[in-house]
Coordinates of C-alpha atoms and ligand atoms in Angstrom, one line a residue:
X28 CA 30.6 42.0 31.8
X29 CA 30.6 38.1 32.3
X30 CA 31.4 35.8 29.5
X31 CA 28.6 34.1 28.3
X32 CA 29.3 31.2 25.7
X33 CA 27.5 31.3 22.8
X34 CA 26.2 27.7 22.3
X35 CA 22.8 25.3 21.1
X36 CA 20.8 24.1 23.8
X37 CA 21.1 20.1 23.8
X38 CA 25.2 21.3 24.8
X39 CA 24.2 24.2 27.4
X40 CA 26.4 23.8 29.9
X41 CA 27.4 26.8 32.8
X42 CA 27.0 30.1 31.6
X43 CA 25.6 30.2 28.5
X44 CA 24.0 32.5 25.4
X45 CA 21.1 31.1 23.5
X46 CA 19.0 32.0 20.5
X47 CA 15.7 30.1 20.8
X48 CA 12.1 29.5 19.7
X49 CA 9.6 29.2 22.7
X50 CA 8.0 26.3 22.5
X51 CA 5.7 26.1 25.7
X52 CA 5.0 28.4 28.7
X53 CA 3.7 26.9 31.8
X54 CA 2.9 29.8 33.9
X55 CA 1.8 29.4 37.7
X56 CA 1.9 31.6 40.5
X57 CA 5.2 32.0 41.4
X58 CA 7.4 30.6 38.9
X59 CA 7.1 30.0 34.9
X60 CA 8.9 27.2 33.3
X61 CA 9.5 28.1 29.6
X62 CA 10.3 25.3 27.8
X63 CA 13.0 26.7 24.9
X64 CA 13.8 24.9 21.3
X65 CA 16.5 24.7 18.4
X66 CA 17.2 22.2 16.5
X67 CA 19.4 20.6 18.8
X68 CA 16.4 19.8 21.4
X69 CA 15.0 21.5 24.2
X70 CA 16.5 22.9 27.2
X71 CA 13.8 24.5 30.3
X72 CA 14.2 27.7 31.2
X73 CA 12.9 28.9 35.2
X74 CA 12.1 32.0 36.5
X75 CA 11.3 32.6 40.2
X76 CA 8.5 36.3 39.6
X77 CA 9.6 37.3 42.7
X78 CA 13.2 37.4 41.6
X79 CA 12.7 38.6 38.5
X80 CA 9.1 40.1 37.9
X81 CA 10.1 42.7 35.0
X82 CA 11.3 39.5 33.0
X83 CA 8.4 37.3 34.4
X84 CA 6.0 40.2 33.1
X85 CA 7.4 39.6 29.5
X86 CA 7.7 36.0 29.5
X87 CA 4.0 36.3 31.0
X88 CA 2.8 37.5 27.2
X89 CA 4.8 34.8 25.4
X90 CA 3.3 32.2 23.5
X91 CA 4.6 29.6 20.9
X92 CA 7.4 30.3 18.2
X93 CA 8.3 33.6 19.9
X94 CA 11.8 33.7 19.3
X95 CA 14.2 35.0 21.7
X96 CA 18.2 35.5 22.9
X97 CA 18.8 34.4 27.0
X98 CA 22.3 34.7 29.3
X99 CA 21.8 32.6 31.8
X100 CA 23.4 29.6 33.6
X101 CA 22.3 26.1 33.3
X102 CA 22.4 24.2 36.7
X103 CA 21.7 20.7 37.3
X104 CA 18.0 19.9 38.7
X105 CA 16.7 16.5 39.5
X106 CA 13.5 17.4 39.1
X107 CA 13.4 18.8 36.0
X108 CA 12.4 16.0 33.6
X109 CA 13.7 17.2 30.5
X110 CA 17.4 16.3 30.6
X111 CA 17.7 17.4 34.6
X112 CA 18.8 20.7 33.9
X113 CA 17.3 24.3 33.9
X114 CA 18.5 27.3 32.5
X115 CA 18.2 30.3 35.2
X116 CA 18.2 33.5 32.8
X117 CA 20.1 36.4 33.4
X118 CA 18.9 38.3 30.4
X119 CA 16.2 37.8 27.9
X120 CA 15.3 40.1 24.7
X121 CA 12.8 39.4 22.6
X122 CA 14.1 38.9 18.9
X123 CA 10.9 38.2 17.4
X124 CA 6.9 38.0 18.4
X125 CA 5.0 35.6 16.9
X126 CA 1.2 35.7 16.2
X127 CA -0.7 32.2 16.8
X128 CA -0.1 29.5 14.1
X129 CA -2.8 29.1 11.4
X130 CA -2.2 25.8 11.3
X131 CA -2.5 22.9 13.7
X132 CA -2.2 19.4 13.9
X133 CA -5.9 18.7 12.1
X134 CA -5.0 21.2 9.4
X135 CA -5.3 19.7 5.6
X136 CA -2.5 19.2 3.9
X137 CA -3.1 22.3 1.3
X138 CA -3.5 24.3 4.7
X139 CA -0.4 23.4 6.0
X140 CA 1.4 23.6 2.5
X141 CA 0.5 27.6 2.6
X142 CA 2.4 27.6 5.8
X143 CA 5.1 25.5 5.0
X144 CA 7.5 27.0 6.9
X145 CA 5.3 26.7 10.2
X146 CA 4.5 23.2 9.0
X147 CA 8.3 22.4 8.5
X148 CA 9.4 23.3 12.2
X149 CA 8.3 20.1 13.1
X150 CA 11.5 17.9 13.7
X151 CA 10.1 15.1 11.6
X152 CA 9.3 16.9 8.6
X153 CA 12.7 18.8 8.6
X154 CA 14.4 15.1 9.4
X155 CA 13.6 14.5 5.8
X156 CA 15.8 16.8 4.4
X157 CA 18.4 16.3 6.9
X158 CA 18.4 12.6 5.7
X159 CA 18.0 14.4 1.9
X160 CA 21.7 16.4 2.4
X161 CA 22.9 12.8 3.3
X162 CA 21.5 11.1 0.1
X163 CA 23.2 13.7 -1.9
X164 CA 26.2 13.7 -0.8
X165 CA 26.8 10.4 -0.8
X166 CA 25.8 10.6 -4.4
X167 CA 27.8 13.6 -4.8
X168 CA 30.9 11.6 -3.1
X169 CA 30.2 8.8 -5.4
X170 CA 30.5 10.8 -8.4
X171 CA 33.5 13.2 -7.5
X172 CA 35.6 10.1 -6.0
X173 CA 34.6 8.1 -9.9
X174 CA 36.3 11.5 -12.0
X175 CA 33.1 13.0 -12.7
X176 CA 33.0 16.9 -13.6
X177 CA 29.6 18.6 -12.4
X178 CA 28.4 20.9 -14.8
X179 CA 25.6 23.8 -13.7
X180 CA 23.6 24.2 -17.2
X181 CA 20.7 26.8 -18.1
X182 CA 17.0 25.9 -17.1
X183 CA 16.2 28.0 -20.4
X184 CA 16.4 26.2 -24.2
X185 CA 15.2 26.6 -27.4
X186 CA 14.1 23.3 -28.2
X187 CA 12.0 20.8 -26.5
X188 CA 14.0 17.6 -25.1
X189 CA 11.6 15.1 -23.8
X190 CA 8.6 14.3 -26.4
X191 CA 5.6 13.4 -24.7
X192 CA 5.8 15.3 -21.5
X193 CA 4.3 18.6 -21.1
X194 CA 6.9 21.9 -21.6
X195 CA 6.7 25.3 -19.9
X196 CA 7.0 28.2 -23.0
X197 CA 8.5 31.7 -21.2
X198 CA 8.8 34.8 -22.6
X199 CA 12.4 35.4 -23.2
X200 CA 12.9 38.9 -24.6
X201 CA 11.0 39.2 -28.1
X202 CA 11.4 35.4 -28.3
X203 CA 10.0 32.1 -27.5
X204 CA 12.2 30.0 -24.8
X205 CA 10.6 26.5 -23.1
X206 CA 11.9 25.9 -19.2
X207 CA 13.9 22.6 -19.4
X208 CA 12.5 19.2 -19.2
X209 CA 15.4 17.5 -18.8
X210 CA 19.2 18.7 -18.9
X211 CA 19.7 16.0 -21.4
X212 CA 20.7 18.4 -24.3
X213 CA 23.3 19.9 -22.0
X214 CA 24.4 16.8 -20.2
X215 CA 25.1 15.5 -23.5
X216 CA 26.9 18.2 -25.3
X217 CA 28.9 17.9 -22.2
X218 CA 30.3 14.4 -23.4
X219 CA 30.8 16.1 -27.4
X220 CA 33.1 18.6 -25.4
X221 CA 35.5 15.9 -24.3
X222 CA 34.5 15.6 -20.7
X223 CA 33.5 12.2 -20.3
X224 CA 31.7 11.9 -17.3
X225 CA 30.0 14.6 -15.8
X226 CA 26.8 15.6 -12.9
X227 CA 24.4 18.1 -12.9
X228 CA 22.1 18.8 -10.0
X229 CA 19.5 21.1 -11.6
X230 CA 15.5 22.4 -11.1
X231 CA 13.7 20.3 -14.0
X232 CA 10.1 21.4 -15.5
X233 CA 7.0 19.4 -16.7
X234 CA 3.7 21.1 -17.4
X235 CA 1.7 18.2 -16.7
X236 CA -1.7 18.7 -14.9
X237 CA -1.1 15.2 -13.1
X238 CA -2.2 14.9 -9.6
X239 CA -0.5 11.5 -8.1
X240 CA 1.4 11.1 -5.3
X241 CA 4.4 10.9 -7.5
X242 CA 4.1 14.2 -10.1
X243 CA 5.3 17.7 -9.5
X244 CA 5.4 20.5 -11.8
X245 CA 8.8 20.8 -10.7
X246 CA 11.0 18.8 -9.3
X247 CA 15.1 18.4 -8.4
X248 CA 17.0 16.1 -11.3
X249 CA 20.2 14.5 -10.2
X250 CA 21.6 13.4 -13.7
X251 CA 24.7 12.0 -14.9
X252 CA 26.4 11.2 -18.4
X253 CA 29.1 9.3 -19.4
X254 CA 31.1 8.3 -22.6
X255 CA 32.3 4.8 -23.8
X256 CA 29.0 3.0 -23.0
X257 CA 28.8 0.1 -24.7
X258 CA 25.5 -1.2 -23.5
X259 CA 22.8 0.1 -21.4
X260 CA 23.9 -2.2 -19.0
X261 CA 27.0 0.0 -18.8
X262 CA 24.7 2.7 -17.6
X263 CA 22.6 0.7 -15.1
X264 CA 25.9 -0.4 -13.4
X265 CA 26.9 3.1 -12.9
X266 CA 23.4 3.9 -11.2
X267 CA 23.3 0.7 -9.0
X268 CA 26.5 2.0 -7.7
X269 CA 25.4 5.3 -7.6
X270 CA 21.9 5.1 -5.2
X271 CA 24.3 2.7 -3.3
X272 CA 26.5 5.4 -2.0
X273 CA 23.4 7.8 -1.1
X274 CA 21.9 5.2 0.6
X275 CA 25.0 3.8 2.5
X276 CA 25.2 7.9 3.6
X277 CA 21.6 7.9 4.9
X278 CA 21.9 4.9 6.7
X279 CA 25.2 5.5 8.5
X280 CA 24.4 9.0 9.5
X281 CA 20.2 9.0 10.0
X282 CA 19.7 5.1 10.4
X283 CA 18.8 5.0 13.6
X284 CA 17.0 8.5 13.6
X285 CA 14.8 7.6 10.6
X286 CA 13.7 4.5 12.4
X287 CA 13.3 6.3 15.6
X288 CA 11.3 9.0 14.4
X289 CA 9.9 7.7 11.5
X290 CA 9.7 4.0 12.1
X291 CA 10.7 4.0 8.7
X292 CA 14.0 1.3 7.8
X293 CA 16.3 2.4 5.5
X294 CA 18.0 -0.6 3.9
X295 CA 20.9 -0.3 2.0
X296 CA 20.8 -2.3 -1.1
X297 CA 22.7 -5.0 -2.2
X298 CA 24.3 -5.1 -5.3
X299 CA 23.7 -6.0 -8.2
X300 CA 19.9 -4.7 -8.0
X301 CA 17.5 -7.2 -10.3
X302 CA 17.0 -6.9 -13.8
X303 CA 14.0 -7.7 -16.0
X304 CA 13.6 -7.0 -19.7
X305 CA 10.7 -5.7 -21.0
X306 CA 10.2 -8.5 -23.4
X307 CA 10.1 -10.8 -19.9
X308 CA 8.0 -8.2 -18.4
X309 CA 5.6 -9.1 -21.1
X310 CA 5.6 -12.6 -20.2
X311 CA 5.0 -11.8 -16.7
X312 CA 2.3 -10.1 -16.9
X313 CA 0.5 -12.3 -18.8
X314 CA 1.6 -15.4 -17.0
X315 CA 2.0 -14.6 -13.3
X316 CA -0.4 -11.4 -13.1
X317 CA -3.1 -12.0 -15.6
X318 CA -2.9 -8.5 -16.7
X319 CA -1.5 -9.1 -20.7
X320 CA 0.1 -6.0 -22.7
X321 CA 0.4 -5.8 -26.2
X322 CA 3.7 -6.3 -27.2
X323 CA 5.1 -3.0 -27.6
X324 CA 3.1 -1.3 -25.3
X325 CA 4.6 1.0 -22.2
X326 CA 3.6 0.0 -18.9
X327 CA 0.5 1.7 -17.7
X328 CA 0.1 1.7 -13.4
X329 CA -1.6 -1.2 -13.3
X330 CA 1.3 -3.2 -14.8
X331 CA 4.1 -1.2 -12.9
X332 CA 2.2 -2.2 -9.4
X333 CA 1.7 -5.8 -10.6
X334 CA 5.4 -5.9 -11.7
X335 CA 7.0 -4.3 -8.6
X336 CA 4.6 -6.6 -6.4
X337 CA 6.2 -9.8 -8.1
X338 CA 9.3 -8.2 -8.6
X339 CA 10.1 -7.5 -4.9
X340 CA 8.4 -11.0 -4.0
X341 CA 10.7 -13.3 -6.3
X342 CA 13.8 -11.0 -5.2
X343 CA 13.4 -9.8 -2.0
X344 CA 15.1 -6.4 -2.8
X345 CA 13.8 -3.3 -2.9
X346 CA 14.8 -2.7 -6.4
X347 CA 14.7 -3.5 -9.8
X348 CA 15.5 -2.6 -13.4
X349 CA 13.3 -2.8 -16.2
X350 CA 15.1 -2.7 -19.8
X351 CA 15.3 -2.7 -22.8
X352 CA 12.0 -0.8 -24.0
X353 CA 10.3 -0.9 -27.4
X354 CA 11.8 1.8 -29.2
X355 CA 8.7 3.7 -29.6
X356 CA 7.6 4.3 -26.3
X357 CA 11.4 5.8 -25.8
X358 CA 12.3 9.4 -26.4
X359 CA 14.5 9.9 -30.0
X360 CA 17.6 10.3 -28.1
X361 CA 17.6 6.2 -27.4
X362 CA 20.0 3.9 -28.9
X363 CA 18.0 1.0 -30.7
X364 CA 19.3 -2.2 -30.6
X365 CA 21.6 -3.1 -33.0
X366 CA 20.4 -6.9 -33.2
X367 CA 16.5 -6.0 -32.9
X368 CA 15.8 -2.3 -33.5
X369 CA 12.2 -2.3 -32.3
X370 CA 13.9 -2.5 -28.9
X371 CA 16.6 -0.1 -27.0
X372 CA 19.1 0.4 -25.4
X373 CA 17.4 2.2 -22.2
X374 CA 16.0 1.2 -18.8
X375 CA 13.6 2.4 -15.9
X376 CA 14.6 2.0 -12.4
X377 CA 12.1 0.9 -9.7
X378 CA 12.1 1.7 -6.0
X379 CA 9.6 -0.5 -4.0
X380 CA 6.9 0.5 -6.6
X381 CA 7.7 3.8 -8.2
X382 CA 9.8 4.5 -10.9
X383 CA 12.8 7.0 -10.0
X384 CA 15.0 7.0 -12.8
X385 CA 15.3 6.4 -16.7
X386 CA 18.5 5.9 -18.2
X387 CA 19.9 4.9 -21.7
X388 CA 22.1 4.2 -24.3
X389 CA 22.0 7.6 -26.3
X390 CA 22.3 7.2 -30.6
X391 CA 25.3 9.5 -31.3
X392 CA 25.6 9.1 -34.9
X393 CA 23.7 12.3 -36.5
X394 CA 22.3 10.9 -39.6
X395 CA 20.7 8.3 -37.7
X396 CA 19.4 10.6 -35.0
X397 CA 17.7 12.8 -37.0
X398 CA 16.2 10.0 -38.7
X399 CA 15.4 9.0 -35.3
X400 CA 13.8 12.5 -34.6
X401 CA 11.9 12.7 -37.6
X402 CA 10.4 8.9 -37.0
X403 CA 9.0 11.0 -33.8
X404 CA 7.2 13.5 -35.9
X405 CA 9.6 16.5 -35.1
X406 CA 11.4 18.0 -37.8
X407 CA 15.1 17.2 -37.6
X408 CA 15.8 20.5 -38.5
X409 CA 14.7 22.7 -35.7
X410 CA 17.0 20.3 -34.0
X411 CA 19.6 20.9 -35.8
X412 CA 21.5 23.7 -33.9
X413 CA 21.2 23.1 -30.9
X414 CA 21.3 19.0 -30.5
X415 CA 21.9 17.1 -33.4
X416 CA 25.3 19.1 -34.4
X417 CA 26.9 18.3 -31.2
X418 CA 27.5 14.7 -32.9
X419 CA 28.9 16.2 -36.3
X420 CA 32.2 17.0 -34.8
X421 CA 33.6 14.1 -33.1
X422 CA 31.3 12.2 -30.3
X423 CA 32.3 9.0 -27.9
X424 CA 29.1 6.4 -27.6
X425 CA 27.6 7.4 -24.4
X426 CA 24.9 6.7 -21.6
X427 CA 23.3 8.3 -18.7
X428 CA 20.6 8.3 -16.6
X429 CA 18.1 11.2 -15.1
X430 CA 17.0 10.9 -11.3
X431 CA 14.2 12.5 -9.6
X432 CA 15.7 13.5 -6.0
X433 CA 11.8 14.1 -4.2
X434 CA 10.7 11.1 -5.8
X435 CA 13.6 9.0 -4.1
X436 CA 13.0 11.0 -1.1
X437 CA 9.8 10.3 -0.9
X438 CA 10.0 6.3 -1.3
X439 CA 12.8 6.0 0.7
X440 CA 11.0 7.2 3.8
X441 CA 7.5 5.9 2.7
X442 CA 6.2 9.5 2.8
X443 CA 2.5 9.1 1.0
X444 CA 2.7 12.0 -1.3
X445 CA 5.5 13.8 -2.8
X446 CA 4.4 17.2 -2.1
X447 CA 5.6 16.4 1.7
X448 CA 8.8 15.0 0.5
X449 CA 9.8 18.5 -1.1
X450 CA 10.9 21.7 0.6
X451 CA 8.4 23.9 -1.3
X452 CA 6.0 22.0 -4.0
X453 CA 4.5 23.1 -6.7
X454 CA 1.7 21.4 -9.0
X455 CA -0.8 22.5 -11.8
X456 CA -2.8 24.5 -8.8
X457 CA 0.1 25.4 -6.6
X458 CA 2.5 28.5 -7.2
X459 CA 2.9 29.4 -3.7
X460 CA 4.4 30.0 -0.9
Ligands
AMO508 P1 12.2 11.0 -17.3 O1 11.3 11.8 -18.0 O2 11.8 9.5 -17.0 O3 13.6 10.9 -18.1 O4 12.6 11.6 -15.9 C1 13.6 11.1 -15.1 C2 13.1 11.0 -13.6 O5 12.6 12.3 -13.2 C3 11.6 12.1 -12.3 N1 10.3 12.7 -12.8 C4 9.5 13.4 -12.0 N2 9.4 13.6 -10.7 C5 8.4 14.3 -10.2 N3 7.4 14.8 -10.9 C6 7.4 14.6 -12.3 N4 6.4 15.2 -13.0 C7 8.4 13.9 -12.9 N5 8.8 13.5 -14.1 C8 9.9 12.8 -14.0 C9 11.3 10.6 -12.1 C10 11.9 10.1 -13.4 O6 12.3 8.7 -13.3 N6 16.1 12.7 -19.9 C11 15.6 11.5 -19.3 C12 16.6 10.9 -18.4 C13 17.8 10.3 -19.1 O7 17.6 9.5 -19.9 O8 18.9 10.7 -18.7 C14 14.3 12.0 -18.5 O9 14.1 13.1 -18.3 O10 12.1 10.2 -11.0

């Protein structure tokens, strides 16, 4: 028996084994070119019938995304277009048959999201998460290479953490658990047990029935936490840093790719990124947008398109920072300003025009946070247990920030909706595959 090396098609060189899809049979009268794929590219695969008719009778029923193992040896071929090479096959077994694709190029996108993992075979789509991986590891680097721990926390909690944004209640035995919102209860007990700066990569929850390009019922958090944060800028200066890296990683190892395939730039910020406070924001608006707020007021869409339109304008950067929020529109957890307590210590950040991340200040002084909880209409006490007592024992001032990983996939390649920028979504009306 001959050695065959085991190898991926884009280096098939001499005698060769391959595992491959079939992604087109051109069959004529005497010879069939089959034209094989992996993820590496494309190799074509020839077969004279009169050579080999029991394998040309097989390869006679194939059509696309049949997936199959050939020996053969790859000779060089002028002629042949696709890399001027051909694979002449030895051997070919059929691994797996496939039935014709329910889904085409004019499918809808809730079509093709029921066959996502047809839809996802095509090398753009799956180029995403390839540029993804990068993003997150150069996050991942960033925060391993700055002494941070990462901590792997329970999707499962007793209490709600995230007023204002819808919760997921599950059965849990003969009681009453909510699927998490937010690891910020864990994250932050993290910093009570002493380990001062740590990550947490985690599934996060929100039963909201929103359908925007930018909401999903569940999405991937990348979230840090830190102690001895003395300001919010503190935490912003971490993150700036932070989406740095991932970018920087993108752009060195899919740059070219992306634009290539994509036609989509990936610029790697500069730092700092631009700040604006909400108080300015306010003036803004009003002045340079003719769209006034109340004072105190969040930003409704409106606002956030008008303010990322001048925002990007007057900087020419991609991002920006928005801080220091009224207090009320600000979950409990938020430090309030020490000089001016209707405002906090917390911040949004902006990507081209969607938000991406909240961070903050965090009030680590019990008394005040339950105070702070019970301002919010919850009762301090159900919060007790498993929150506020983290900050009876001993607790450093600290800050951190939650990031939604689709959402920053999904700007950073201009994909339109985010239900393309995840691997498998899920929304008010979507549980499946
Ligand atoms: P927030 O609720 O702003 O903050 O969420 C943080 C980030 O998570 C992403 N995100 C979403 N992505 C897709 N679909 C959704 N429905 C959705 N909701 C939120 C966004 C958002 O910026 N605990 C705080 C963070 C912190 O202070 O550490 C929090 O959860 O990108």
């Amino acid at each position: 028996m001959e050695n065959y090396v085991r190898t991926d098609l884009a280096s098939a060189q001499g005698k060769v084994e391959v595992w491959a899809w079939i992604e087109k049979v051109r069959d004529q009268k005497s010879m069939q070119f089959v034209i094989l794929r992996d993820r590496s590219g494309m190799l074509q695969m020839t077969i004279e019938k009169a050579k080999q008719p029991e394998m040309a009778e097989v390869v006679s029923h194939f059509i696309q995304d049949y997936y199959v193992k050939v020996r053969g040896t790859v000779v060089p071929n002028e002629y042949v277009k696709l890399g001027k090479k051909e694979l002449i096959p030895d051997t070919l077994e059929v691994l797996s048959k496939a039935e014709v694709s329910p889904i085409d190029g004019e499918s809808s996108i809730d079509q093709r999201l029921d066959y996502r993992w047809i839809d996802l075979r095509d090398p753009k789509k799956r180029l995403i998460f390839e540029a993804q991986t990068a993003l997150t590891q150069g996050m991942r680097n960033y925060c391993i290479e700055n002494g941070f721990i990462e901590v792997h926390c329970p999707t499962t909690i007793k209490n709600e953490s995230e007023s204002g944004s819808g919760v997921f209640e599950v059965k849990y035995f003969d009681k009453k658990a909510y699927l998490i919102q937010s690891p910020q209860f864990y994250k932050q007990m993290a910093i009570a047990a002493g380990f001062e700066k740590v990550f947490i990569a985690t599934p996060i929850y929100r039963a909201e029935k929103s359908y925007t390009r930018k909401h999903t019922t569940e999405f991937s958090g990348f979230d840090l936490e830190f102690a001895n944060v003395s300001s919010v800028e503190d935490v912003m200066k971490v993150e700036e840093e932070l989406i740095h890296a991932g970018l920087k990683e993108v752009s060195e190892k899919y740059g070219e790719k992306i634009k290539e395939m994509l036609g989509v730039d990936v610029i790697v910020p500069t730092l700092p990124f631009p700040r604006v406070t909400m108080k300015e924001v306010y003036k803004i608006l009003e002045d340079e947008c003719d769209y006034p707020l109340d004072e105190g007021a969040d930003l409704d869409t409106e606002a956030e398109n008008l303010l990322s339109a001048y925002m990007m304008k007057k900087n020419n950067h991609q991002f920006f920072f928005v801080k220091d929020y009224p207090s009320d529109v600000r979950p409990f957890y938020s430090m309030h300003k020490a000089d001016d307590p209707a405002y906090s210590e917390t911040y949004d950040l902006y990507y081209k025009d969607i938000e991406i991340t909240s961070g903050a200040m965090r009030e680590h002084r019990p008394d005040i946070l339950a105070k702070q909880i019970a301002d919010k209409g919850i009762d301090p006490k159900t919060m007790e247990e498993n929150y506020i007592n983290f900050f009876k024992y001993g607790c450093p001032p600290h800050g951190g920030f939650g990031l939604g990983l689709d959402r920053l996939t999904m700007i950073m390649l201009d994909i339109p909706t985010i239900k393309e920028a995840m691997f498998v979504f899920r929304g008010p009306d979507r549980l499946n595959p």
